[in-house]
Amino acid sequence: MDVAFTHVSLWTLVAFVVTWTVFYVTNRRTKEKKAAKLVDAAAEERKKGGADVIIVGAGVGGSALAYSLAKDGRRVHVIERDLREPERMMGEFMQPGGRLLLAKLGLEDCLEEIEAQKAVGLAVYKDGQEAVAPFPVEDNNNFPYEPSGRSFHNGRFVMRLRQKASSHPNVRMEEGTVKSLIEEKGVIKGVTYKDSAGEETTAFAPLTVVCDGCYSNLRRSLNDNNAEILSYQVGFMTKNCRLDEPEKLHLIMGKPSFIILYQIGDTDVRCVFELFPGNIPSIANGEMITFMKNTIAPQIPLKLCKIFLKGLDDGAHIKTMPTKSMAATLSEKEGVVVLGDAFNMRHPVIASGMMVLLSDILILRGLLKPLSNLGDANKISEVIKSFYAIRKPMSATVNTLGNAFSQVLIASTDEAKEAMRQGCYDYLSSGGFRTSSMMALLGGMNPRPISLIYHLCAMTLSSIGQLLFPFPSPIRIWHSLRLFGMAMEMLVPHLKAEGVNQMLSPTYAAAYRKTYMAATAF
């Protein structure tokens, strides 16, 4: 019996080894054949005059990049999930710095014929106080463009960009859903996607750009960074009305956080406020409308409140959107670049996401322009590393400012936190150098991290001074120390995340200024 059992066990082991060997060899050959077919398909597509670049996503970034690369002679294939006009309540404001970059890319006319509204600065409200913080008009010799922003319907702007990109003969824009990236030995060769007819197909190019937004599914296969949900923005649009001062963004320092109203069309006003996870009233059962009428509306100045309430009374469609933060990281894969919210996110309160994106496109375009062959993986890798470093002065300034500003705006009963919040209001409303410098930072007119650090420290010291006034009692000294500690907690982690050397290095600053100032040559 023991001998029979031994024979059965032996033959079972032999059968297992043989089966596993056959499976391994077959599977390996299948993969090799598949890889060979992909290489052959890519080569065949290039022979037929295929694309130099594939862009996944035709939002602001994808469309702007497609047009820019097409002008440089690149053949661009854009694949967008839905080519209908998008409906969003994000991406509705272009800072002055963003308009400058848009003009350099030859896309300034995309802000025309969409009822874009001119914005000259902020109107800030707190506890019955009101102040105006304009974008600096004088002493802005380093910013050679009209110092004003534009607010608009995001969908209209996106459609204008798509039309402009599609009009170029080097751009092929197609509706389709990208399912995956085609990879061979760590190099991205193209994409697999379903076209508008539902048929699965492939597209190949030496360079693939993933620009499919904050909900990107492809990002997970390229980077290990995760987006953190900070809060939620609740908003709606009031129709058939106009603000008394439509040329300003109206920022109310309310509770639990900020409330913003701004004109996005000739007769359309966007109303937005911030709530935090765990405290979101239900829209479906009417709790949200009750909350807005009873809690949010009473905090809004009367001249603005009537427009806020009109939207609710007219049955405006209420939306909620998560605000996310995600540090930028480079992918280890070659032949691919990630841009936009799929690459880097920050709190949207300073409305500068599109400006960072356009800055990234301008840098990337400039680095790619001298390359005759985008198929050289080593050169493309060098370009991507340079791009990551050169973008830092703009991206780090905006990321740090956005996240710090959003934290300061949160209402609190803590004396130190409220002193910082009041200090922010006082700094913005003080006029002169402090106001103009902060608005230049907010508007992307002076994207310098060192300037940001200076003003954040100055704001902190000013808040401490107010807290210690009229005399430094022990409890006031204690609150001042806590305030300083909170300010450092806001600043230092972002400095580490962005990279202190890259943020403050004169080399990177000079490289970015060269790119940025090149944008003055129209």
Short mmCIF file of C-alpha atoms in Angstrom, two decimals:
data_model
loop_
_atom_site.label_atom_id
_atom_site.label_comp_id
_atom_site.label_asym_id
_atom_site.label_seq_id
_atom_site.Cartn_x
_atom_site.Cartn_y
_atom_site.Cartn_z
CA MET A 1 0.00 0.00 0.00
CA ASP A 2 2.87 2.37 0.87
CA VAL A 3 4.58 1.53 -2.45
CA ALA A 4 1.37 2.20 -4.42
CA PHE A 5 0.85 5.47 -2.58
CA THR A 6 4.47 6.48 -3.35
CA HIS A 7 3.98 5.71 -7.08
CA VAL A 8 0.76 7.75 -7.20
CA SER A 9 2.43 10.70 -5.46
CA LEU A 10 5.42 10.51 -7.79
CA TRP A 11 3.29 10.45 -10.94
CA THR A 12 1.13 13.25 -9.56
CA LEU A 13 4.25 15.38 -9.01
CA VAL A 14 5.56 14.57 -12.52
CA ALA A 15 2.18 15.47 -14.04
CA PHE A 16 2.13 18.76 -12.12
CA VAL A 17 5.65 19.70 -13.25
CA VAL A 18 4.92 18.84 -16.89
CA THR A 19 1.60 20.73 -16.84
CA TRP A 20 3.20 23.80 -15.24
CA THR A 21 6.10 23.72 -17.74
CA VAL A 22 3.75 23.50 -20.73
CA PHE A 23 1.61 26.31 -19.33
CA TYR A 24 4.66 28.53 -18.66
CA VAL A 25 6.18 28.00 -22.11
CA THR A 26 2.83 28.51 -23.87
CA ASN A 27 2.04 31.62 -21.87
CA ARG A 28 5.50 33.07 -22.52
CA ARG A 29 5.25 32.43 -26.25
CA THR A 30 1.79 34.00 -26.29
CA LYS A 31 3.12 37.12 -24.57
CA GLU A 32 6.11 37.27 -26.94
CA LYS A 33 3.82 36.94 -29.96
CA LYS A 34 1.52 39.61 -28.57
CA ALA A 35 4.46 41.94 -27.93
CA ALA A 36 5.80 41.27 -31.42
CA LYS A 37 2.39 42.06 -32.91
CA LEU A 38 2.28 45.32 -30.97
CA VAL A 39 5.75 46.28 -32.19
CA ASP A 40 4.77 45.41 -35.77
CA ALA A 41 1.50 47.34 -35.42
CA ALA A 42 3.32 50.37 -34.05
CA ALA A 43 5.89 50.23 -36.86
CA GLU A 44 3.15 49.85 -39.46
CA GLU A 45 1.23 52.80 -38.03
CA ARG A 46 4.33 54.99 -38.16
CA LYS A 47 4.91 53.97 -41.80
CA LYS A 48 1.37 55.05 -42.61
CA GLY A 49 2.01 58.48 -41.13
CA GLY A 50 0.58 57.74 -37.69
CA ALA A 51 0.59 60.12 -34.75
CA ASP A 52 3.69 61.48 -33.06
CA VAL A 53 1.74 62.05 -29.87
CA ILE A 54 -1.40 60.50 -28.37
CA ILE A 55 -3.28 62.68 -25.90
CA VAL A 56 -5.84 61.06 -23.61
CA GLY A 57 -8.45 63.69 -22.75
CA ALA A 58 -9.67 66.79 -24.60
CA GLY A 59 -10.35 69.13 -21.73
CA VAL A 60 -8.51 72.41 -21.27
CA GLY A 61 -5.11 70.71 -21.09
CA GLY A 62 -5.53 68.10 -23.80
CA SER A 63 -6.96 70.54 -26.32
CA ALA A 64 -4.40 73.29 -25.59
CA LEU A 65 -1.50 70.83 -25.81
CA ALA A 66 -2.81 69.31 -29.04
CA TYR A 67 -2.99 72.70 -30.74
CA SER A 68 0.44 73.76 -29.44
CA LEU A 69 2.20 70.58 -30.59
CA ALA A 70 0.35 70.61 -33.93
CA LYS A 71 1.68 74.12 -34.61
CA ASP A 72 5.19 72.71 -34.12
CA GLY A 73 4.56 70.14 -36.83
CA ARG A 74 3.65 67.18 -34.61
CA ARG A 75 0.87 64.82 -35.66
CA VAL A 76 -1.48 64.55 -32.69
CA HIS A 77 -4.20 61.99 -31.99
CA VAL A 78 -6.60 63.12 -29.22
CA ILE A 79 -8.98 60.59 -27.66
CA GLU A 80 -11.78 62.02 -25.51
CA ARG A 81 -14.46 60.02 -23.71
CA ASP A 82 -17.25 62.53 -24.39
CA LEU A 83 -16.99 65.34 -26.94
CA ARG A 84 -20.24 66.99 -25.86
CA GLU A 85 -20.02 70.29 -23.98
CA PRO A 86 -19.07 69.49 -20.37
CA GLU A 87 -21.03 70.88 -17.43
CA ARG A 88 -18.69 71.79 -14.58
CA MET A 89 -18.55 74.30 -11.77
CA MET A 90 -14.76 74.12 -11.61
CA GLY A 91 -12.31 75.72 -14.01
CA GLU A 92 -14.41 78.87 -14.45
CA PHE A 93 -11.74 81.49 -13.75
CA MET A 94 -8.55 82.37 -15.59
CA GLN A 95 -6.04 84.38 -13.59
CA PRO A 96 -4.07 87.19 -15.31
CA GLY A 97 -1.02 84.92 -15.41
CA GLY A 98 -3.11 82.24 -17.09
CA ARG A 99 -4.26 84.68 -19.77
CA LEU A 100 -0.63 85.56 -20.49
CA LEU A 101 0.24 81.88 -20.96
CA LEU A 102 -2.88 81.30 -23.06
CA ALA A 103 -1.80 84.13 -25.35
CA LYS A 104 1.69 82.67 -25.73
CA LEU A 105 0.12 79.39 -26.84
CA GLY A 106 -1.90 81.29 -29.46
CA LEU A 107 -5.22 80.50 -27.77
CA GLU A 108 -6.29 83.87 -26.37
CA ASP A 109 -9.18 84.05 -28.85
CA CYS A 110 -10.77 81.03 -27.12
CA LEU A 111 -11.93 83.42 -24.38
CA GLU A 112 -13.92 85.34 -26.98
CA GLU A 113 -17.57 84.73 -27.93
CA ILE A 114 -18.30 82.82 -24.69
CA GLU A 115 -19.52 85.80 -22.60
CA ALA A 116 -16.30 85.76 -20.57
CA GLN A 117 -16.40 88.43 -17.85
CA LYS A 118 -13.49 90.70 -17.01
CA ALA A 119 -12.27 90.45 -13.40
CA VAL A 120 -10.02 93.10 -11.88
CA GLY A 121 -9.63 91.65 -8.38
CA LEU A 122 -11.32 90.55 -5.18
CA ALA A 123 -13.98 92.05 -2.95
CA VAL A 124 -13.42 90.53 0.51
CA TYR A 125 -16.01 90.46 3.31
CA LYS A 126 -15.60 89.51 6.98
CA ASP A 127 -17.83 90.20 9.98
CA GLY A 128 -19.52 93.18 8.36
CA GLN A 129 -16.25 94.57 6.99
CA GLU A 130 -15.62 94.98 3.27
CA ALA A 131 -12.38 95.57 1.36
CA VAL A 132 -11.23 95.59 -2.25
CA ALA A 133 -8.02 93.86 -3.35
CA PRO A 134 -7.32 94.62 -7.03
CA PHE A 135 -4.75 93.01 -9.26
CA PRO A 136 -1.81 95.45 -9.39
CA VAL A 137 -1.98 97.82 -12.35
CA GLU A 138 0.95 100.05 -11.42
CA ASP A 139 4.43 98.77 -10.55
CA ASN A 140 3.87 95.61 -12.59
CA ASN A 141 6.62 96.13 -15.13
CA ASN A 142 7.55 92.46 -14.84
CA PHE A 143 4.11 91.46 -16.06
CA PRO A 144 3.69 92.66 -19.66
CA TYR A 145 0.00 91.87 -20.11
CA GLU A 146 -3.33 93.34 -19.09
CA PRO A 147 -3.59 92.62 -15.33
CA SER A 148 -7.11 91.21 -15.28
CA GLY A 149 -8.66 87.76 -15.14
CA ARG A 150 -11.65 86.25 -16.92
CA SER A 151 -14.57 84.23 -15.52
CA PHE A 152 -16.72 82.10 -17.82
CA HIS A 153 -18.68 78.90 -18.35
CA ASN A 154 -16.09 76.12 -18.31
CA GLY A 155 -17.94 74.08 -20.94
CA ARG A 156 -18.01 76.94 -23.43
CA PHE A 157 -14.29 77.54 -22.98
CA VAL A 158 -13.49 73.84 -23.45
CA MET A 159 -15.56 73.70 -26.65
CA ARG A 160 -13.72 76.72 -28.07
CA LEU A 161 -10.39 75.04 -27.32
CA ARG A 162 -11.55 71.81 -28.96
CA GLN A 163 -12.72 73.68 -32.04
CA LYS A 164 -9.39 75.48 -32.30
CA ALA A 165 -7.40 72.27 -31.91
CA SER A 166 -9.60 70.30 -34.34
CA SER A 167 -9.23 73.02 -36.96
CA HIS A 168 -5.50 72.28 -37.27
CA PRO A 169 -4.74 69.69 -39.97
CA ASN A 170 -2.20 67.93 -37.74
CA VAL A 171 -4.83 67.14 -35.09
CA ARG A 172 -7.16 64.16 -35.18
CA MET A 173 -9.74 64.39 -32.39
CA GLU A 174 -11.77 61.25 -31.76
CA GLU A 175 -14.45 60.22 -29.29
CA GLY A 176 -13.47 57.03 -27.49
CA THR A 177 -12.85 55.54 -24.06
CA VAL A 178 -9.25 54.62 -23.28
CA LYS A 179 -9.16 51.32 -21.40
CA SER A 180 -5.45 50.85 -20.83
CA LEU A 181 -1.94 51.82 -21.80
CA ILE A 182 0.09 49.51 -24.04
CA GLU A 183 3.39 48.81 -22.34
CA GLU A 184 6.48 46.93 -23.48
CA LYS A 185 9.47 46.53 -21.15
CA GLY A 186 8.61 49.62 -19.12
CA VAL A 187 7.94 51.81 -22.18
CA ILE A 188 4.44 53.04 -23.02
CA LYS A 189 3.81 52.42 -26.73
CA GLY A 190 0.20 53.57 -27.07
CA VAL A 191 -3.32 52.92 -25.82
CA THR A 192 -6.16 50.45 -26.13
CA TYR A 193 -9.56 52.13 -26.43
CA LYS A 194 -13.15 51.66 -27.48
CA ASP A 195 -14.18 53.94 -30.32
CA SER A 196 -17.57 55.63 -30.69
CA ALA A 197 -18.95 52.47 -32.36
CA GLY A 198 -17.99 50.39 -29.31
CA GLU A 199 -15.23 48.50 -31.08
CA GLU A 200 -11.98 47.94 -29.21
CA THR A 201 -8.93 49.17 -31.09
CA THR A 202 -5.37 50.35 -30.51
CA ALA A 203 -3.39 53.48 -31.26
CA PHE A 204 0.40 53.85 -31.16
CA ALA A 205 2.74 56.82 -30.88
CA PRO A 206 6.26 57.50 -29.58
CA LEU A 207 4.81 59.71 -26.83
CA THR A 208 1.56 59.37 -24.88
CA VAL A 209 0.19 62.21 -22.73
CA VAL A 210 -2.36 61.35 -20.05
CA CYS A 211 -4.50 64.41 -19.42
CA ASP A 212 -7.83 62.94 -18.37
CA GLY A 213 -8.60 64.88 -15.20
CA CYS A 214 -8.95 64.30 -11.47
CA TYR A 215 -10.83 61.01 -11.91
CA SER A 216 -8.12 59.51 -14.13
CA ASN A 217 -8.07 55.72 -14.21
CA LEU A 218 -4.76 55.60 -16.05
CA ARG A 219 -2.89 57.48 -13.32
CA ARG A 220 -2.94 54.41 -11.07
CA SER A 221 -0.89 52.41 -13.58
CA LEU A 222 1.74 55.16 -13.79
CA ASN A 223 2.09 56.74 -10.33
CA ASP A 224 1.58 55.62 -6.76
CA ASN A 225 0.33 59.00 -5.52
CA ASN A 226 -3.20 59.19 -4.12
CA ALA A 227 -5.50 62.18 -4.03
CA GLU A 228 -6.61 63.40 -0.62
CA ILE A 229 -10.15 64.77 -0.29
CA LEU A 230 -9.91 68.03 1.65
CA SER A 231 -13.50 69.23 1.55
CA TYR A 232 -16.51 69.63 -0.72
CA GLN A 233 -17.62 72.62 -2.74
CA VAL A 234 -21.36 73.08 -3.03
CA GLY A 235 -22.54 75.33 -5.82
CA PHE A 236 -25.25 76.39 -8.20
CA MET A 237 -25.83 78.99 -10.88
CA THR A 238 -28.30 81.86 -10.57
CA LYS A 239 -29.67 82.83 -13.99
CA ASN A 240 -31.08 86.09 -15.36
CA CYS A 241 -29.23 88.39 -12.97
CA ARG A 242 -26.09 90.47 -12.68
CA LEU A 243 -23.92 91.40 -9.72
CA ASP A 244 -23.64 95.07 -8.79
CA GLU A 245 -19.89 94.72 -9.25
CA PRO A 246 -19.48 91.95 -11.84
CA GLU A 247 -15.80 92.73 -12.37
CA LYS A 248 -14.90 91.39 -8.92
CA LEU A 249 -14.84 87.94 -7.33
CA HIS A 250 -16.79 88.32 -4.10
CA LEU A 251 -15.14 86.31 -1.28
CA ILE A 252 -16.99 86.06 2.04
CA MET A 253 -15.04 84.76 5.03
CA GLY A 254 -17.98 82.91 6.51
CA LYS A 255 -18.66 79.76 8.52
CA PRO A 256 -17.64 77.00 8.31
CA SER A 257 -15.42 78.38 5.54
CA PHE A 258 -15.55 80.64 2.48
CA ILE A 259 -18.46 81.63 0.22
CA ILE A 260 -17.78 82.97 -3.29
CA LEU A 261 -20.03 84.66 -5.86
CA TYR A 262 -18.81 85.65 -9.32
CA GLN A 263 -20.22 86.48 -12.74
CA ILE A 264 -19.65 83.73 -15.34
CA GLY A 265 -21.86 85.06 -18.14
CA ASP A 266 -23.76 88.20 -19.08
CA THR A 267 -26.69 87.09 -16.90
CA ASP A 268 -25.30 84.10 -14.97
CA VAL A 269 -23.77 84.15 -11.47
CA ARG A 270 -21.95 81.25 -9.84
CA CYS A 271 -22.53 80.78 -6.09
CA VAL A 272 -20.18 78.41 -4.24
CA PHE A 273 -19.39 77.59 -0.62
CA GLU A 274 -17.27 75.02 1.20
CA LEU A 275 -18.32 72.23 3.56
CA PHE A 276 -16.33 69.46 5.18
CA PRO A 277 -16.70 65.66 5.17
CA GLY A 278 -19.23 64.37 7.67
CA ASN A 279 -21.27 67.57 7.59
CA ILE A 280 -22.88 67.49 4.15
CA PRO A 281 -26.67 67.93 4.24
CA SER A 282 -28.65 65.80 1.79
CA ILE A 283 -29.63 67.45 -1.48
CA ALA A 284 -32.24 64.79 -2.31
CA ASN A 285 -34.46 65.33 0.74
CA GLY A 286 -34.18 69.13 0.81
CA GLU A 287 -31.85 69.41 3.80
CA MET A 288 -29.26 71.24 1.72
CA ILE A 289 -31.62 74.00 0.59
CA THR A 290 -32.79 74.51 4.18
CA PHE A 291 -29.17 74.68 5.35
CA MET A 292 -28.29 77.16 2.62
CA LYS A 293 -31.21 79.44 3.41
CA ASN A 294 -30.88 79.31 7.20
CA THR A 295 -27.09 79.07 7.68
CA ILE A 296 -25.24 80.26 4.57
CA ALA A 297 -27.49 83.06 3.24
CA PRO A 298 -27.52 85.13 6.49
CA GLN A 299 -23.71 85.42 6.28
CA ILE A 300 -23.79 86.93 2.78
CA PRO A 301 -23.94 90.74 2.40
CA LEU A 302 -27.43 91.91 1.42
CA LYS A 303 -26.41 93.13 -2.04
CA LEU A 304 -25.20 89.60 -2.85
CA CYS A 305 -27.69 87.61 -0.79
CA LYS A 306 -30.63 88.44 -3.03
CA ILE A 307 -28.87 86.78 -5.97
CA PHE A 308 -27.95 83.77 -3.81
CA LEU A 309 -31.56 83.31 -2.69
CA LYS A 310 -32.93 83.91 -6.20
CA GLY A 311 -31.04 80.89 -7.47
CA LEU A 312 -32.51 78.71 -4.71
CA ASP A 313 -36.03 80.03 -5.26
CA ASP A 314 -35.72 79.43 -9.02
CA GLY A 315 -34.83 75.79 -8.40
CA ALA A 316 -31.18 75.98 -9.49
CA HIS A 317 -29.43 72.63 -9.88
CA ILE A 318 -27.18 72.15 -6.83
CA LYS A 319 -23.91 70.29 -7.30
CA THR A 320 -21.25 69.04 -4.92
CA MET A 321 -17.64 68.51 -5.94
CA PRO A 322 -14.79 67.15 -3.81
CA THR A 323 -11.75 69.41 -3.47
CA LYS A 324 -8.60 67.33 -3.68
CA SER A 325 -4.91 67.68 -3.08
CA MET A 326 -2.27 65.51 -4.74
CA ALA A 327 1.46 66.07 -4.99
CA ALA A 328 3.08 65.66 -8.40
CA THR A 329 5.28 62.61 -8.87
CA LEU A 330 7.16 61.35 -11.90
CA SER A 331 6.25 58.03 -13.43
CA GLU A 332 8.98 55.42 -13.76
CA LYS A 333 7.50 54.38 -17.11
CA GLU A 334 9.06 55.81 -20.26
CA GLY A 335 7.27 57.26 -23.27
CA VAL A 336 4.52 58.87 -21.21
CA VAL A 337 3.76 62.23 -19.56
CA VAL A 338 0.93 62.98 -17.12
CA LEU A 339 -0.54 66.51 -16.99
CA GLY A 340 -3.32 68.47 -15.32
CA ASP A 341 -5.40 67.15 -12.43
CA ALA A 342 -4.28 63.63 -13.28
CA PHE A 343 -0.78 64.81 -12.32
CA ASN A 344 -1.09 67.47 -9.63
CA MET A 345 -3.98 68.96 -7.61
CA ARG A 346 -4.30 71.65 -5.00
CA HIS A 347 -7.19 73.37 -3.21
CA PRO A 348 -9.17 75.32 -5.86
CA VAL A 349 -9.96 78.35 -3.70
CA ILE A 350 -7.37 80.50 -5.53
CA ALA A 351 -8.65 79.35 -8.94
CA SER A 352 -5.19 78.71 -10.40
CA GLY A 353 -5.33 75.12 -11.59
CA MET A 354 -5.70 76.04 -15.27
CA MET A 355 -2.86 78.53 -14.97
CA VAL A 356 -0.50 75.81 -13.68
CA LEU A 357 -1.66 73.50 -16.46
CA LEU A 358 -1.02 76.08 -19.18
CA SER A 359 2.39 76.79 -17.64
CA ASP A 360 3.19 73.07 -17.78
CA ILE A 361 2.12 72.90 -21.42
CA LEU A 362 4.28 75.87 -22.34
CA ILE A 363 7.32 74.31 -20.64
CA LEU A 364 6.75 70.85 -22.13
CA ARG A 365 6.22 72.25 -25.61
CA GLY A 366 9.45 74.24 -25.39
CA LEU A 367 11.45 71.21 -24.26
CA LEU A 368 10.01 68.95 -26.98
CA LYS A 369 10.41 71.46 -29.79
CA PRO A 370 14.12 70.81 -30.55
CA LEU A 371 13.61 67.03 -30.73
CA SER A 372 13.23 65.65 -34.22
CA ASN A 373 12.56 62.11 -33.00
CA LEU A 374 10.11 61.59 -30.14
CA GLY A 375 10.84 57.88 -30.30
CA ASP A 376 14.17 58.32 -28.50
CA ALA A 377 13.10 57.11 -25.03
CA ASN A 378 16.27 58.37 -23.33
CA LYS A 379 15.89 61.91 -24.64
CA ILE A 380 12.19 61.95 -23.76
CA SER A 381 13.08 60.84 -20.21
CA GLU A 382 15.55 63.71 -19.94
CA VAL A 383 12.88 66.12 -21.16
CA ILE A 384 10.38 64.87 -18.58
CA LYS A 385 12.90 65.24 -15.74
CA SER A 386 13.73 68.79 -16.87
CA PHE A 387 10.02 69.57 -17.15
CA TYR A 388 9.42 68.38 -13.59
CA ALA A 389 12.15 70.67 -12.24
CA ILE A 390 11.45 73.78 -14.34
CA ARG A 391 7.71 73.80 -13.46
CA LYS A 392 8.42 74.18 -9.74
CA PRO A 393 8.46 77.99 -9.36
CA MET A 394 4.90 78.24 -10.71
CA SER A 395 3.44 74.96 -9.45
CA ALA A 396 5.01 75.11 -5.99
CA THR A 397 3.91 78.73 -5.50
CA VAL A 398 0.32 77.93 -6.45
CA ASN A 399 0.16 74.61 -4.57
CA THR A 400 1.53 76.09 -1.36
CA LEU A 401 -0.54 79.26 -1.57
CA GLY A 402 -3.76 77.40 -2.40
CA ASN A 403 -3.49 74.92 0.41
CA ALA A 404 -2.34 77.51 2.98
CA PHE A 405 -5.03 80.03 2.00
CA SER A 406 -7.76 77.38 2.21
CA GLN A 407 -6.73 76.48 5.77
CA VAL A 408 -6.65 80.10 6.88
CA LEU A 409 -10.20 80.64 5.59
CA ILE A 410 -11.68 77.94 7.85
CA ALA A 411 -13.67 79.52 10.69
CA SER A 412 -12.74 78.53 14.23
CA THR A 413 -13.45 79.40 17.85
CA ASP A 414 -9.75 78.91 18.56
CA GLU A 415 -8.29 82.33 19.35
CA ALA A 416 -5.00 81.69 17.58
CA LYS A 417 -6.68 80.39 14.41
CA GLU A 418 -9.13 83.27 14.32
CA ALA A 419 -6.25 85.74 14.77
CA MET A 420 -4.59 84.23 11.70
CA ARG A 421 -7.85 84.48 9.76
CA GLN A 422 -8.27 88.13 10.75
CA GLY A 423 -4.62 88.76 9.91
CA CYS A 424 -5.22 87.41 6.41
CA TYR A 425 -8.15 89.78 5.92
CA ASP A 426 -6.15 92.74 7.27
CA TYR A 427 -3.19 91.91 5.01
CA LEU A 428 -5.35 91.71 1.89
CA SER A 429 -7.27 94.87 2.76
CA SER A 430 -4.32 96.99 3.91
CA GLY A 431 -3.59 98.41 0.46
CA GLY A 432 -0.20 99.37 -0.90
CA PHE A 433 2.69 96.94 -1.22
CA ARG A 434 1.17 94.13 0.85
CA THR A 435 -2.09 93.98 -1.08
CA SER A 436 -0.54 94.40 -4.51
CA SER A 437 2.12 91.77 -3.79
CA MET A 438 -0.39 89.22 -2.52
CA MET A 439 -2.69 89.81 -5.49
CA ALA A 440 0.28 89.44 -7.85
CA LEU A 441 0.93 86.04 -6.27
CA LEU A 442 -2.73 85.03 -6.41
CA GLY A 443 -2.97 86.17 -10.02
CA GLY A 444 0.13 84.32 -11.19
CA MET A 445 1.78 87.61 -12.07
CA ASN A 446 4.76 86.90 -9.80
CA PRO A 447 5.18 83.11 -9.49
CA ARG A 448 8.16 83.11 -7.14
CA PRO A 449 8.24 80.79 -4.11
CA ILE A 450 10.60 83.05 -2.18
CA SER A 451 8.13 85.93 -2.51
CA LEU A 452 5.34 83.67 -1.28
CA ILE A 453 7.35 82.57 1.76
CA TYR A 454 8.15 86.21 2.55
CA HIS A 455 4.51 87.28 2.50
CA LEU A 456 3.25 84.24 4.44
CA CYS A 457 5.82 84.98 7.14
CA ALA A 458 4.96 88.70 7.09
CA MET A 459 1.25 87.86 7.41
CA THR A 460 2.00 85.55 10.34
CA LEU A 461 4.08 88.18 12.16
CA SER A 462 1.40 90.80 11.51
CA SER A 463 -1.23 88.47 13.00
CA ILE A 464 0.99 87.86 16.04
CA GLY A 465 1.39 91.60 16.48
CA GLN A 466 -2.38 92.07 16.49
CA LEU A 467 -2.75 89.21 18.94
CA LEU A 468 -0.23 90.72 21.38
CA PHE A 469 -1.78 94.21 21.20
CA PRO A 470 -2.06 96.27 23.42
CA PHE A 471 0.29 94.36 25.77
CA PRO A 472 1.80 90.83 25.70
CA SER A 473 0.03 89.01 28.52
CA PRO A 474 1.03 85.36 29.20
CA ILE A 475 -2.10 83.98 27.52
CA ARG A 476 -1.54 86.18 24.45
CA ILE A 477 2.08 85.08 24.25
CA TRP A 478 0.89 81.47 24.42
CA HIS A 479 -1.63 82.01 21.62
CA SER A 480 1.06 83.79 19.58
CA LEU A 481 3.39 80.81 19.88
CA ARG A 482 0.57 78.50 18.84
CA LEU A 483 -0.24 80.75 15.87
CA PHE A 484 3.38 80.66 14.75
CA GLY A 485 3.40 76.87 15.10
CA MET A 486 0.23 76.57 13.00
CA ALA A 487 1.74 78.78 10.32
CA MET A 488 4.81 76.55 10.17
CA GLU A 489 2.56 73.47 9.96
CA MET A 490 0.92 75.02 6.90
CA LEU A 491 4.18 75.95 5.21
CA VAL A 492 6.85 73.37 6.07
CA PRO A 493 5.05 70.18 4.88
CA HIS A 494 4.40 71.82 1.50
CA LEU A 495 8.02 72.91 1.25
CA LYS A 496 9.08 69.31 1.86
CA ALA A 497 6.51 67.91 -0.56
CA GLU A 498 7.47 70.31 -3.33
CA GLY A 499 11.19 70.03 -2.66
CA VAL A 500 13.00 72.88 -0.91
CA ASN A 501 15.93 72.82 -3.33
CA GLN A 502 13.73 72.83 -6.42
CA MET A 503 11.49 75.57 -5.00
CA LEU A 504 14.27 77.90 -3.91
CA SER A 505 17.12 77.04 -6.28
CA PRO A 506 18.21 80.08 -8.36
CA THR A 507 18.92 77.69 -11.25
CA TYR A 508 15.33 76.46 -11.48
CA ALA A 509 13.97 79.95 -10.91
CA ALA A 510 16.09 81.29 -13.77
CA ALA A 511 15.03 78.42 -16.04
CA TYR A 512 11.37 79.12 -15.35
CA ARG A 513 11.74 82.88 -15.79
CA LYS A 514 13.33 82.21 -19.16
CA THR A 515 10.28 80.19 -20.16
CA TYR A 516 7.82 82.61 -18.55
CA MET A 517 9.37 85.75 -19.97
CA ALA A 518 9.48 84.12 -23.39
CA ALA A 519 5.71 84.32 -23.14
CA THR A 520 5.97 88.07 -23.62
CA ALA A 521 6.95 87.69 -27.25
CA PHE A 522 3.62 87.85 -29.05
#
